[in-house]
CSV table of C-alpha atoms and ligand atoms in Angstrom, one decimal:
chain,number,residue,atom,x,y,z
A,1,MET,CA,-52.7,-42.4,-50.2
A,2,GLY,CA,-50.0,-40.1,-49.2
A,3,VAL,CA,-48.6,-40.1,-45.6
A,4,PHE,CA,-50.9,-36.9,-44.6
A,5,GLU,CA,-54.0,-38.4,-45.7
A,6,HIS,CA,-52.9,-41.9,-43.6
A,7,ILE,CA,-52.5,-39.6,-40.9
A,8,THR,CA,-55.4,-37.3,-41.0
A,9,ALA,CA,-58.0,-39.8,-42.5
A,10,GLU,CA,-58.6,-41.4,-38.5
A,11,GLY,CA,-58.1,-38.2,-36.6
A,12,HIS,CA,-54.4,-38.8,-35.4
A,13,GLU,CA,-52.7,-36.1,-33.4
A,14,GLU,CA,-49.3,-36.6,-33.9
A,15,VAL,CA,-47.1,-38.9,-35.8
A,16,VAL,CA,-43.6,-39.8,-35.1
A,17,PHE,CA,-40.7,-41.0,-37.4
A,18,GLY,CA,-37.4,-41.8,-35.9
A,19,SER,CA,-34.4,-43.6,-36.7
A,20,ASP,CA,-30.8,-44.5,-36.2
A,21,PRO,CA,-28.9,-45.9,-38.9
A,22,VAL,CA,-25.6,-47.2,-36.3
A,23,SER,CA,-28.0,-49.9,-34.9
A,24,GLY,CA,-30.8,-50.3,-37.8
A,25,LEU,CA,-33.7,-48.5,-35.8
A,26,LYS,CA,-36.5,-47.8,-37.9
A,27,ALA,CA,-39.4,-46.7,-35.9
A,28,ILE,CA,-43.0,-44.7,-36.0
A,29,ILE,CA,-45.0,-43.9,-32.9
A,30,ALA,CA,-48.8,-42.8,-33.6
A,31,ILE,CA,-50.4,-40.9,-30.8
A,32,HIS,CA,-54.1,-41.1,-31.8
A,33,SER,CA,-55.5,-39.2,-28.9
A,34,THR,CA,-54.1,-37.5,-25.7
A,35,ALA,CA,-57.8,-36.5,-24.8
A,36,LEU,CA,-58.1,-38.3,-21.5
A,37,GLY,CA,-54.1,-38.8,-20.9
A,38,PRO,CA,-51.3,-39.2,-21.8
A,39,ALA,CA,-51.0,-42.2,-25.0
A,40,LEU,CA,-50.1,-45.6,-23.4
A,41,GLY,CA,-49.2,-48.3,-25.9
A,42,GLY,CA,-47.2,-51.5,-27.2
A,43,ALA,CA,-43.7,-51.3,-29.1
A,44,ARG,CA,-44.3,-53.6,-31.9
A,45,PHE,CA,-41.1,-55.3,-33.2
A,46,TYR,CA,-42.0,-57.1,-36.8
A,47,PRO,CA,-40.9,-57.8,-40.0
A,48,TYR,CA,-42.9,-55.3,-42.4
A,49,ALA,CA,-43.5,-56.0,-45.6
A,50,SER,CA,-42.8,-52.2,-46.6
A,51,GLU,CA,-42.5,-48.6,-44.5
A,52,GLU,CA,-46.5,-48.4,-45.4
A,53,GLU,CA,-47.8,-51.4,-44.0
A,54,ALA,CA,-45.7,-50.3,-40.8
A,55,LEU,CA,-47.6,-46.8,-40.7
A,56,VAL,CA,-51.0,-48.5,-41.6
A,57,ASP,CA,-50.4,-50.8,-39.0
A,58,VAL,CA,-49.6,-48.5,-36.2
A,59,LEU,CA,-52.4,-45.9,-37.0
A,60,ARG,CA,-55.0,-48.9,-36.7
A,61,LEU,CA,-53.4,-49.9,-33.7
A,62,SER,CA,-53.0,-46.9,-31.7
A,63,LYS,CA,-56.2,-45.6,-32.2
A,64,GLY,CA,-58.2,-48.9,-30.6
A,65,MET,CA,-55.7,-48.1,-27.8
A,66,THR,CA,-57.8,-44.9,-27.7
A,67,TYR,CA,-61.1,-46.6,-27.7
A,68,LYS,CA,-59.7,-50.1,-25.3
A,69,ALA,CA,-58.2,-47.0,-22.2
A,70,ALA,CA,-61.5,-45.1,-22.4
A,71,ALA,CA,-63.8,-48.3,-22.5
A,72,ALA,CA,-62.0,-49.5,-19.1
A,73,GLY,CA,-62.1,-45.8,-17.6
A,74,LEU,CA,-58.6,-45.4,-17.6
A,75,ASP,CA,-57.0,-41.9,-17.2
A,76,LEU,CA,-54.8,-43.0,-20.5
A,77,GLY,CA,-55.1,-41.5,-24.8
A,78,GLY,CA,-54.3,-43.8,-27.1
A,79,GLY,CA,-51.0,-44.3,-28.9
A,80,LYS,CA,-49.1,-47.1,-30.0
A,81,ALA,CA,-45.3,-47.9,-31.7
A,82,VAL,CA,-44.2,-50.0,-34.2
A,83,ILE,CA,-40.4,-50.9,-35.0
A,84,ILE,CA,-39.7,-52.1,-38.4
A,85,GLY,CA,-37.1,-55.4,-38.4
A,86,ASP,CA,-37.2,-58.8,-37.5
A,87,PRO,CA,-36.9,-59.1,-33.4
A,88,ALA,CA,-34.7,-61.8,-33.6
A,89,THR,CA,-32.0,-61.1,-35.1
A,90,ASP,CA,-32.5,-56.9,-35.2
A,91,LYS,CA,-32.9,-56.0,-31.6
A,92,SER,CA,-29.8,-55.0,-29.9
A,93,GLU,CA,-29.0,-52.7,-27.1
A,94,ARG,CA,-28.2,-49.7,-29.0
A,95,LEU,CA,-31.1,-50.4,-31.0
A,96,LEU,CA,-34.1,-50.4,-27.9
A,97,ARG,CA,-32.1,-47.2,-26.2
A,98,ALA,CA,-32.5,-45.0,-29.2
A,99,PHE,CA,-36.3,-46.1,-29.5
A,100,GLY,CA,-36.0,-44.8,-25.9
A,101,GLN,CA,-34.8,-41.3,-26.7
A,102,LEU,CA,-37.5,-41.5,-29.7
A,103,VAL,CA,-40.1,-42.4,-27.1
A,104,ASP,CA,-38.1,-40.2,-24.2
A,105,SER,CA,-38.3,-36.8,-27.3
A,106,LEU,CA,-42.1,-36.7,-26.8
A,107,GLY,CA,-42.0,-36.1,-23.4
A,108,GLY,CA,-44.6,-38.3,-22.0
A,109,ARG,CA,-47.2,-37.9,-24.4
A,110,TYR,CA,-46.6,-41.4,-25.5
A,111,ILE,CA,-46.0,-44.3,-22.8
A,112,THR,CA,-44.3,-47.5,-24.4
A,113,ALA,CA,-44.5,-51.0,-23.3
A,114,GLU,CA,-44.4,-54.3,-24.6
A,115,ASP,CA,-46.2,-56.1,-27.5
A,116,VAL,CA,-45.7,-58.8,-29.7
A,117,GLY,CA,-42.2,-59.0,-30.7
A,118,THR,CA,-40.7,-56.9,-27.4
A,119,THR,CA,-40.6,-58.3,-23.6
A,120,THR,CA,-40.3,-57.0,-19.9
A,121,ALA,CA,-36.5,-57.4,-20.5
A,122,ASP,CA,-36.3,-55.2,-23.6
A,123,MET,CA,-38.3,-52.2,-21.5
A,124,THR,CA,-35.9,-52.5,-19.0
A,125,LEU,CA,-33.4,-51.2,-21.8
A,126,VAL,CA,-35.9,-48.9,-23.0
A,127,ARG,CA,-36.7,-47.4,-19.5
A,128,ARG,CA,-32.7,-46.4,-18.8
A,129,GLU,CA,-33.3,-44.0,-21.7
A,130,THR,CA,-36.6,-42.8,-21.0
A,131,ARG,CA,-38.8,-42.3,-17.9
A,132,TRP,CA,-41.9,-43.3,-20.1
A,133,ALA,CA,-41.5,-47.1,-20.5
A,134,VAL,CA,-43.9,-49.6,-18.4
A,135,GLY,CA,-44.7,-53.0,-18.6
A,136,LEU,CA,-41.0,-53.7,-16.5
A,137,PRO,CA,-40.3,-56.9,-14.6
A,138,VAL,CA,-42.0,-57.4,-11.4
A,139,ALA,CA,-37.6,-57.5,-10.0
A,140,GLU,CA,-37.8,-54.0,-11.3
A,141,GLY,CA,-41.0,-52.7,-9.3
A,142,GLY,CA,-43.1,-53.6,-12.9
A,143,SER,CA,-46.4,-55.3,-13.4
A,144,GLY,CA,-44.2,-58.3,-15.1
A,145,ASP,CA,-46.1,-60.7,-17.7
A,146,PRO,CA,-49.3,-58.9,-18.7
A,147,SER,CA,-51.1,-62.4,-20.2
A,148,PRO,CA,-51.8,-63.9,-16.5
A,149,VAL,CA,-53.6,-60.2,-15.8
A,150,THR,CA,-55.4,-60.7,-19.7
A,151,ALA,CA,-56.6,-63.9,-18.5
A,152,ARG,CA,-58.0,-62.8,-15.3
A,153,GLY,CA,-59.9,-60.2,-17.4
A,154,LEU,CA,-61.3,-62.6,-19.5
A,155,PHE,CA,-62.4,-64.6,-17.0
A,156,ALA,CA,-64.4,-62.0,-15.4
A,157,ALA,CA,-66.2,-60.7,-18.6
A,158,ALA,CA,-67.1,-65.1,-19.2
A,159,LYS,CA,-68.7,-64.9,-15.8
A,160,ALA,CA,-70.8,-61.6,-17.1
A,161,THR,CA,-71.5,-62.9,-19.9
A,162,ALA,CA,-72.9,-66.3,-17.8
A,163,GLN,CA,-74.4,-64.1,-15.6
A,164,HIS,CA,-75.9,-61.8,-18.8
A,165,LEU,CA,-77.3,-65.1,-20.6
A,166,TRP,CA,-78.2,-67.9,-18.1
A,167,GLY,CA,-78.8,-65.6,-14.8
A,168,ARG,CA,-75.7,-66.3,-12.9
A,169,PRO,CA,-72.0,-66.0,-13.2
A,170,ASP,CA,-70.8,-69.4,-12.6
A,171,LEU,CA,-69.0,-71.0,-14.7
A,172,GLU,CA,-69.6,-74.8,-13.5
A,173,GLY,CA,-70.4,-77.3,-16.4
A,174,ARG,CA,-70.0,-74.4,-19.1
A,175,LYS,CA,-69.0,-75.9,-22.5
A,176,VAL,CA,-66.1,-73.3,-23.2
A,177,VAL,CA,-63.7,-73.8,-26.7
A,178,VAL,CA,-60.3,-71.9,-26.4
A,179,GLN,CA,-59.0,-71.1,-29.6
A,180,GLY,CA,-55.0,-70.8,-29.2
A,181,VAL,CA,-53.2,-72.0,-26.0
A,182,GLY,CA,-50.6,-69.4,-25.7
A,183,LYS,CA,-49.6,-67.0,-23.0
A,184,VAL,CA,-52.8,-65.2,-22.7
A,185,GLY,CA,-55.2,-68.7,-23.5
A,186,SER,CA,-53.5,-71.4,-21.5
A,187,ALA,CA,-53.7,-68.9,-18.2
A,188,PHE,CA,-57.2,-68.6,-19.4
A,189,VAL,CA,-57.9,-72.5,-19.2
A,190,GLN,CA,-56.4,-72.7,-16.2
A,191,LEU,CA,-59.0,-70.2,-14.4
A,192,LEU,CA,-61.6,-72.2,-16.1
A,193,VAL,CA,-61.0,-75.4,-15.0
A,194,GLU,CA,-60.7,-74.1,-11.3
A,195,ALA,CA,-63.9,-72.6,-11.9
A,196,ARG,CA,-65.1,-76.4,-13.2
A,197,ALA,CA,-65.7,-75.4,-16.8
A,198,GLU,CA,-66.0,-78.0,-19.3
A,199,VAL,CA,-62.5,-76.9,-21.5
A,200,ILE,CA,-61.7,-78.0,-25.2
A,201,VAL,CA,-58.7,-76.5,-26.6
A,202,THR,CA,-57.0,-75.8,-30.1
A,203,ASP,CA,-54.2,-74.6,-31.1
A,204,ALA,CA,-52.0,-74.1,-34.7
A,205,GLN,CA,-49.2,-76.0,-33.2
A,206,PRO,CA,-49.6,-79.5,-31.6
A,207,ALA,CA,-47.3,-79.1,-28.8
A,208,ALA,CA,-49.1,-76.7,-27.1
A,209,ILE,CA,-52.2,-78.5,-27.0
A,210,GLU,CA,-50.4,-81.3,-26.0
A,211,ARG,CA,-49.4,-78.8,-23.0
A,212,ALA,CA,-52.8,-77.9,-22.1
A,213,VAL,CA,-54.1,-81.7,-22.4
A,214,GLU,CA,-51.6,-82.5,-20.1
A,215,ASN,CA,-51.0,-79.4,-17.8
A,216,TYR,CA,-55.1,-78.9,-17.2
A,217,GLY,CA,-56.5,-82.6,-18.4
A,218,VAL,CA,-58.7,-80.8,-20.9
A,219,LYS,CA,-59.9,-81.9,-23.8
A,220,PRO,CA,-58.1,-81.4,-27.7
A,221,VAL,CA,-60.4,-80.5,-30.9
A,222,ASP,CA,-58.7,-80.1,-34.5
A,223,PRO,CA,-58.5,-76.8,-35.2
A,224,ASP,CA,-60.4,-76.9,-38.6
A,225,ASP,CA,-63.4,-78.2,-35.6
A,226,ALA,CA,-63.0,-75.6,-33.0
A,227,ILE,CA,-65.8,-72.8,-34.7
A,228,THR,CA,-68.6,-75.6,-35.5
A,229,THR,CA,-67.8,-77.2,-32.1
A,230,PRO,CA,-71.3,-77.3,-30.1
A,231,CYS,CA,-70.3,-74.9,-27.0
A,232,ASP,CA,-71.8,-72.7,-24.4
A,233,ILE,CA,-68.8,-70.1,-25.2
A,234,PHE,CA,-66.0,-69.7,-27.7
A,235,SER,CA,-63.0,-68.4,-26.8
A,236,PRO,CA,-60.5,-67.2,-29.5
A,237,CYS,CA,-57.3,-66.4,-28.3
A,238,ALA,CA,-55.0,-66.7,-31.5
A,239,LEU,CA,-55.9,-64.5,-34.1
A,240,GLY,CA,-57.7,-61.7,-35.1
A,241,ALA,CA,-60.8,-61.9,-38.1
A,242,VAL,CA,-61.8,-65.1,-36.8
A,243,LEU,CA,-65.2,-63.9,-36.7
A,244,ASN,CA,-66.4,-62.9,-40.4
A,245,ALA,CA,-69.0,-64.1,-43.0
A,246,HIS,CA,-67.2,-67.2,-43.5
A,247,THR,CA,-67.4,-68.5,-40.1
A,248,ILE,CA,-70.2,-66.8,-38.1
A,249,PRO,CA,-73.2,-68.9,-39.8
A,250,ARG,CA,-70.9,-72.2,-38.5
A,251,LEU,CA,-70.4,-71.3,-34.9
A,252,GLY,CA,-71.6,-73.8,-32.5
A,253,CYS,CA,-71.7,-70.9,-29.6
A,254,GLU,CA,-74.2,-69.1,-27.7
A,255,ALA,CA,-71.2,-66.6,-26.8
A,256,VAL,CA,-67.8,-65.4,-28.0
A,257,VAL,CA,-65.2,-64.2,-25.1
A,258,GLY,CA,-62.0,-64.4,-25.9
A,259,SER,CA,-58.4,-62.2,-25.9
A,260,ALA,CA,-57.6,-61.7,-29.5
A,261,ASN,CA,-57.4,-58.2,-30.8
A,262,ASN,CA,-60.1,-57.4,-33.7
A,263,GLN,CA,-61.9,-60.4,-34.1
A,264,LEU,CA,-64.4,-59.2,-35.8
A,265,ALA,CA,-63.7,-58.7,-39.9
A,266,THR,CA,-65.8,-55.8,-40.4
A,267,GLU,CA,-68.1,-53.5,-38.7
A,268,GLU,CA,-71.1,-55.8,-40.2
A,269,ASP,CA,-69.7,-58.8,-38.6
A,270,GLY,CA,-71.4,-57.6,-35.3
A,271,ASP,CA,-74.8,-57.4,-36.6
A,272,ARG,CA,-73.9,-60.9,-38.2
A,273,LEU,CA,-73.7,-62.4,-34.6
A,274,ALA,CA,-76.5,-60.9,-33.6
A,275,ALA,CA,-79.0,-62.0,-36.6
A,276,GLU,CA,-77.5,-65.5,-35.5
A,277,GLY,CA,-78.1,-64.9,-31.7
A,278,ILE,CA,-74.8,-65.0,-30.8
A,279,LEU,CA,-73.9,-62.9,-27.7
A,280,TYR,CA,-70.3,-61.1,-28.5
A,281,ALA,CA,-68.6,-59.6,-25.7
A,282,PRO,CA,-66.2,-57.0,-27.7
A,283,ASP,CA,-62.4,-58.1,-27.7
A,284,PHE,CA,-61.3,-54.4,-26.6
A,285,VAL,CA,-62.9,-54.2,-23.6
A,286,VAL,CA,-63.0,-57.6,-22.3
A,287,ASN,CA,-59.0,-58.4,-23.2
A,288,ALA,CA,-58.2,-54.4,-21.6
A,289,GLY,CA,-56.4,-56.5,-18.4
A,290,GLY,CA,-53.0,-55.9,-19.9
A,291,LEU,CA,-53.2,-52.8,-20.1
A,292,ILE,CA,-54.8,-51.7,-16.9
A,293,ASN,CA,-52.5,-53.5,-15.1
A,294,VAL,CA,-49.4,-51.1,-17.0
A,295,TYR,CA,-51.6,-48.3,-16.4
A,296,ASP,CA,-51.3,-49.0,-12.6
A,297,GLU,CA,-47.3,-48.7,-12.9
A,298,LEU,CA,-47.6,-45.0,-13.7
A,299,HIS,CA,-48.7,-44.9,-9.7
A,300,GLY,CA,-46.4,-46.7,-8.3
A,301,TYR,CA,-47.1,-50.5,-9.4
A,302,SER,CA,-49.9,-51.9,-6.9
A,303,LYS,CA,-51.1,-55.8,-7.5
A,304,SER,CA,-54.1,-55.3,-5.4
A,305,ARG,CA,-55.4,-52.3,-6.8
A,306,ALA,CA,-54.6,-53.4,-10.5
A,307,MET,CA,-56.7,-56.8,-9.8
A,308,HIS,CA,-59.2,-54.9,-8.3
A,309,ARG,CA,-59.7,-52.8,-11.5
A,310,VAL,CA,-59.2,-56.0,-13.8
A,311,ASP,CA,-62.1,-57.4,-12.0
A,312,SER,CA,-63.8,-54.5,-13.0
A,313,ILE,CA,-64.2,-55.5,-16.2
A,314,TYR,CA,-67.3,-58.2,-15.2
A,315,ASP,CA,-69.1,-54.6,-14.9
A,316,ALA,CA,-68.2,-53.3,-17.5
A,317,THR,CA,-69.0,-56.1,-19.8
A,318,LEU,CA,-72.5,-56.4,-17.9
A,319,GLU,CA,-73.1,-52.7,-18.7
A,320,ILE,CA,-72.2,-52.8,-22.1
A,321,PHE,CA,-75.0,-55.8,-23.0
A,322,ARG,CA,-77.5,-53.8,-21.2
A,323,THR,CA,-77.0,-50.6,-23.1
A,324,ALA,CA,-76.8,-52.7,-26.5
A,325,GLU,CA,-80.3,-53.9,-25.1
A,326,GLU,CA,-81.7,-50.5,-24.4
A,327,GLU,CA,-80.5,-49.1,-27.1
A,328,GLY,CA,-81.1,-52.1,-29.6
A,329,ILE,CA,-77.6,-52.1,-31.0
A,330,THR,CA,-74.8,-54.7,-31.1
A,331,PRO,CA,-72.5,-55.1,-27.9
A,332,HIS,CA,-69.6,-53.8,-30.2
A,333,ALA,CA,-71.6,-50.9,-31.1
A,334,ALA,CA,-72.8,-49.9,-27.7
A,335,ALA,CA,-68.8,-50.3,-26.8
A,336,ILE,CA,-67.9,-47.5,-28.7
A,337,ARG,CA,-70.8,-45.5,-28.2
A,338,LEU,CA,-69.8,-45.9,-24.4
A,339,ALA,CA,-66.1,-45.2,-25.3
A,340,GLU,CA,-66.9,-41.9,-27.2
A,341,ARG,CA,-69.4,-40.8,-24.5
A,342,ARG,CA,-66.2,-40.7,-22.1
A,343,LEU,CA,-63.8,-39.3,-25.0
A,344,GLU,CA,-66.3,-36.4,-25.4
A,345,GLU,CA,-67.6,-36.0,-21.4
A,346,ILE,CA,-64.5,-36.3,-20.1
A,347,GLY,CA,-61.9,-35.7,-22.7
A,348,SER,CA,-64.0,-32.1,-22.9
A,349,LEU,CA,-62.3,-31.3,-19.3
A,350,SER,CA,-58.8,-31.2,-20.1
A,351,ARG,CA,-59.3,-28.1,-22.3
A,352,ARG,CA,-60.0,-26.1,-18.8
A,353,ARG,CA,-57.1,-27.2,-17.5
A,354,ALA,CA,-54.0,-24.5,-16.9
A,355,PRO,CA,-51.0,-25.0,-19.5
A,356,THR,CA,-48.5,-25.9,-16.0
A,357,ASP,CA,-51.0,-28.8,-15.0
B,401,NAD,P1,-49.4,-66.5,-27.8
B,401,NAD,O1,-48.7,-66.0,-29.5
B,401,NAD,O2,-48.6,-66.8,-26.7
B,401,NAD,O3,-50.7,-67.4,-28.3
B,401,NAD,C1,-51.3,-67.2,-29.1
B,401,NAD,C2,-51.3,-69.4,-29.8
B,401,NAD,O4,-52.3,-69.0,-31.1
B,401,NAD,C3,-50.3,-69.6,-30.2
B,401,NAD,O5,-50.2,-70.7,-29.0
B,401,NAD,C4,-50.2,-70.1,-31.8
B,401,NAD,O6,-49.7,-71.7,-31.6
B,401,NAD,C5,-52.0,-70.0,-31.6
B,401,NAD,N1,-52.9,-70.3,-32.8
B,401,NAD,C6,-52.0,-68.9,-34.2
B,401,NAD,N2,-52.7,-69.5,-35.2
B,401,NAD,C7,-53.8,-70.0,-34.7
B,401,NAD,C8,-54.8,-70.8,-35.2
B,401,NAD,N3,-55.2,-70.5,-36.6
B,401,NAD,N4,-56.0,-71.8,-34.9
B,401,NAD,C9,-55.3,-71.9,-33.4
B,401,NAD,N5,-54.4,-71.5,-32.5
B,401,NAD,C10,-53.4,-70.2,-33.2
B,401,NAD,O7,-50.3,-64.9,-27.9
B,401,NAD,P2,-50.8,-64.5,-26.6
B,401,NAD,O8,-49.8,-63.1,-25.9
B,401,NAD,O9,-51.6,-65.6,-25.8
B,401,NAD,O10,-52.5,-63.5,-27.0
B,401,NAD,C11,-53.2,-64.4,-27.4
B,401,NAD,C12,-54.3,-62.8,-28.5
B,401,NAD,O11,-54.5,-62.5,-27.2
B,401,NAD,C13,-53.3,-62.4,-29.5
B,401,NAD,O12,-54.6,-61.5,-30.7
B,401,NAD,C14,-53.3,-60.9,-29.0
B,401,NAD,O13,-53.2,-59.8,-29.9
B,401,NAD,C15,-54.4,-60.6,-27.3
B,401,NAD,N6,-54.1,-60.3,-26.9
B,401,NAD,C16,-53.3,-60.5,-25.7
B,401,NAD,C17,-52.9,-60.1,-24.6
B,401,NAD,C18,-51.9,-60.2,-23.5
B,401,NAD,O14,-52.0,-59.6,-22.2
B,401,NAD,N7,-50.4,-61.4,-23.9
B,401,NAD,C19,-53.7,-58.8,-24.5
B,401,NAD,C20,-54.7,-57.9,-25.5
B,401,NAD,C21,-54.7,-58.9,-26.0
């Protein structure tokens, strides 16, 4: 497929390629939609095998951000950046600042933030070249590490799931299997333990399991057995595509609520979960806490305002479950429908604004 076919296939507004031969920067910024506001999305620094792979990834991720922001009710569009390279060896001040200049050239239509391979400290350097960077360290007036906030939103979604399935939001005594106890997973485990849930953890790294067992007094399970473990909630907090034709029939849970992006391998897997009687809380709704948190920086960061908004993931999740039931569709389809309605209803307002707005 040619570059322009890739770009137009999913209705992207704009894709920008930038390089700085001195630092070795090779970056692509994709703006999927600015219908609801400036396109915000993190900068992923990753050693892509090819430029085409990087382009496909940035197009897919930026479209996902449009839906995540719309479903969260934010005045934000969807965008994303990828920097091709190994962050461990290729990252430098010059490279990050050259990237900042590329972001700046878009005049605020794209706002960058940290993502896989970039940190809040990196954003400080990017910020020296552009005001269109968020996710800065707390010491610099930013919102800091988004992971605990993402976990807080996930916890709100787990309570909404309990309310919908079992008629009360509290998680005391509920058995929750958490797959992946990294930054988000471990913060989520802490909240679950405080709520007196029965937590079982797994991870690809034995050291991460040991840490969680020691810190929170939870039980471990082998990574291969996590999916089949009987439980109330299975929480994928590691990888995408964990819900697929192979795993869904073997799931031992009543509901899936996790932070991992793109948990459904294909759209049909949403139907497969429903056919098995498993309630799926859509990933891009329940993991929006980090995005909601950095969004607040655009208004002069207020932690209490950001947390209040993150906690509203409880209501958003319940509304999606209700819409799914009323319209006879899966929660994933309901979340997409709600996001698309917002893009249409509110997005079309922007066409009525004066050019100076
Ligand atoms: P992380 O890298 O800190 O943690 C991921 C953990 O998963 C690691 O401990 C890793 O060892 C483990 N893991 C990897 N493969 C595994 C496997 N096959 N089985 C079990 N464990 C495995 O990442 P994170 O920041 O905690 O993010 C977790 C997920 O949530 C990712 O999919 C990420 O894209 C998504 N997410 C994160 C945020 C955020 O604020 N950090 C926001 C939205 C979405």
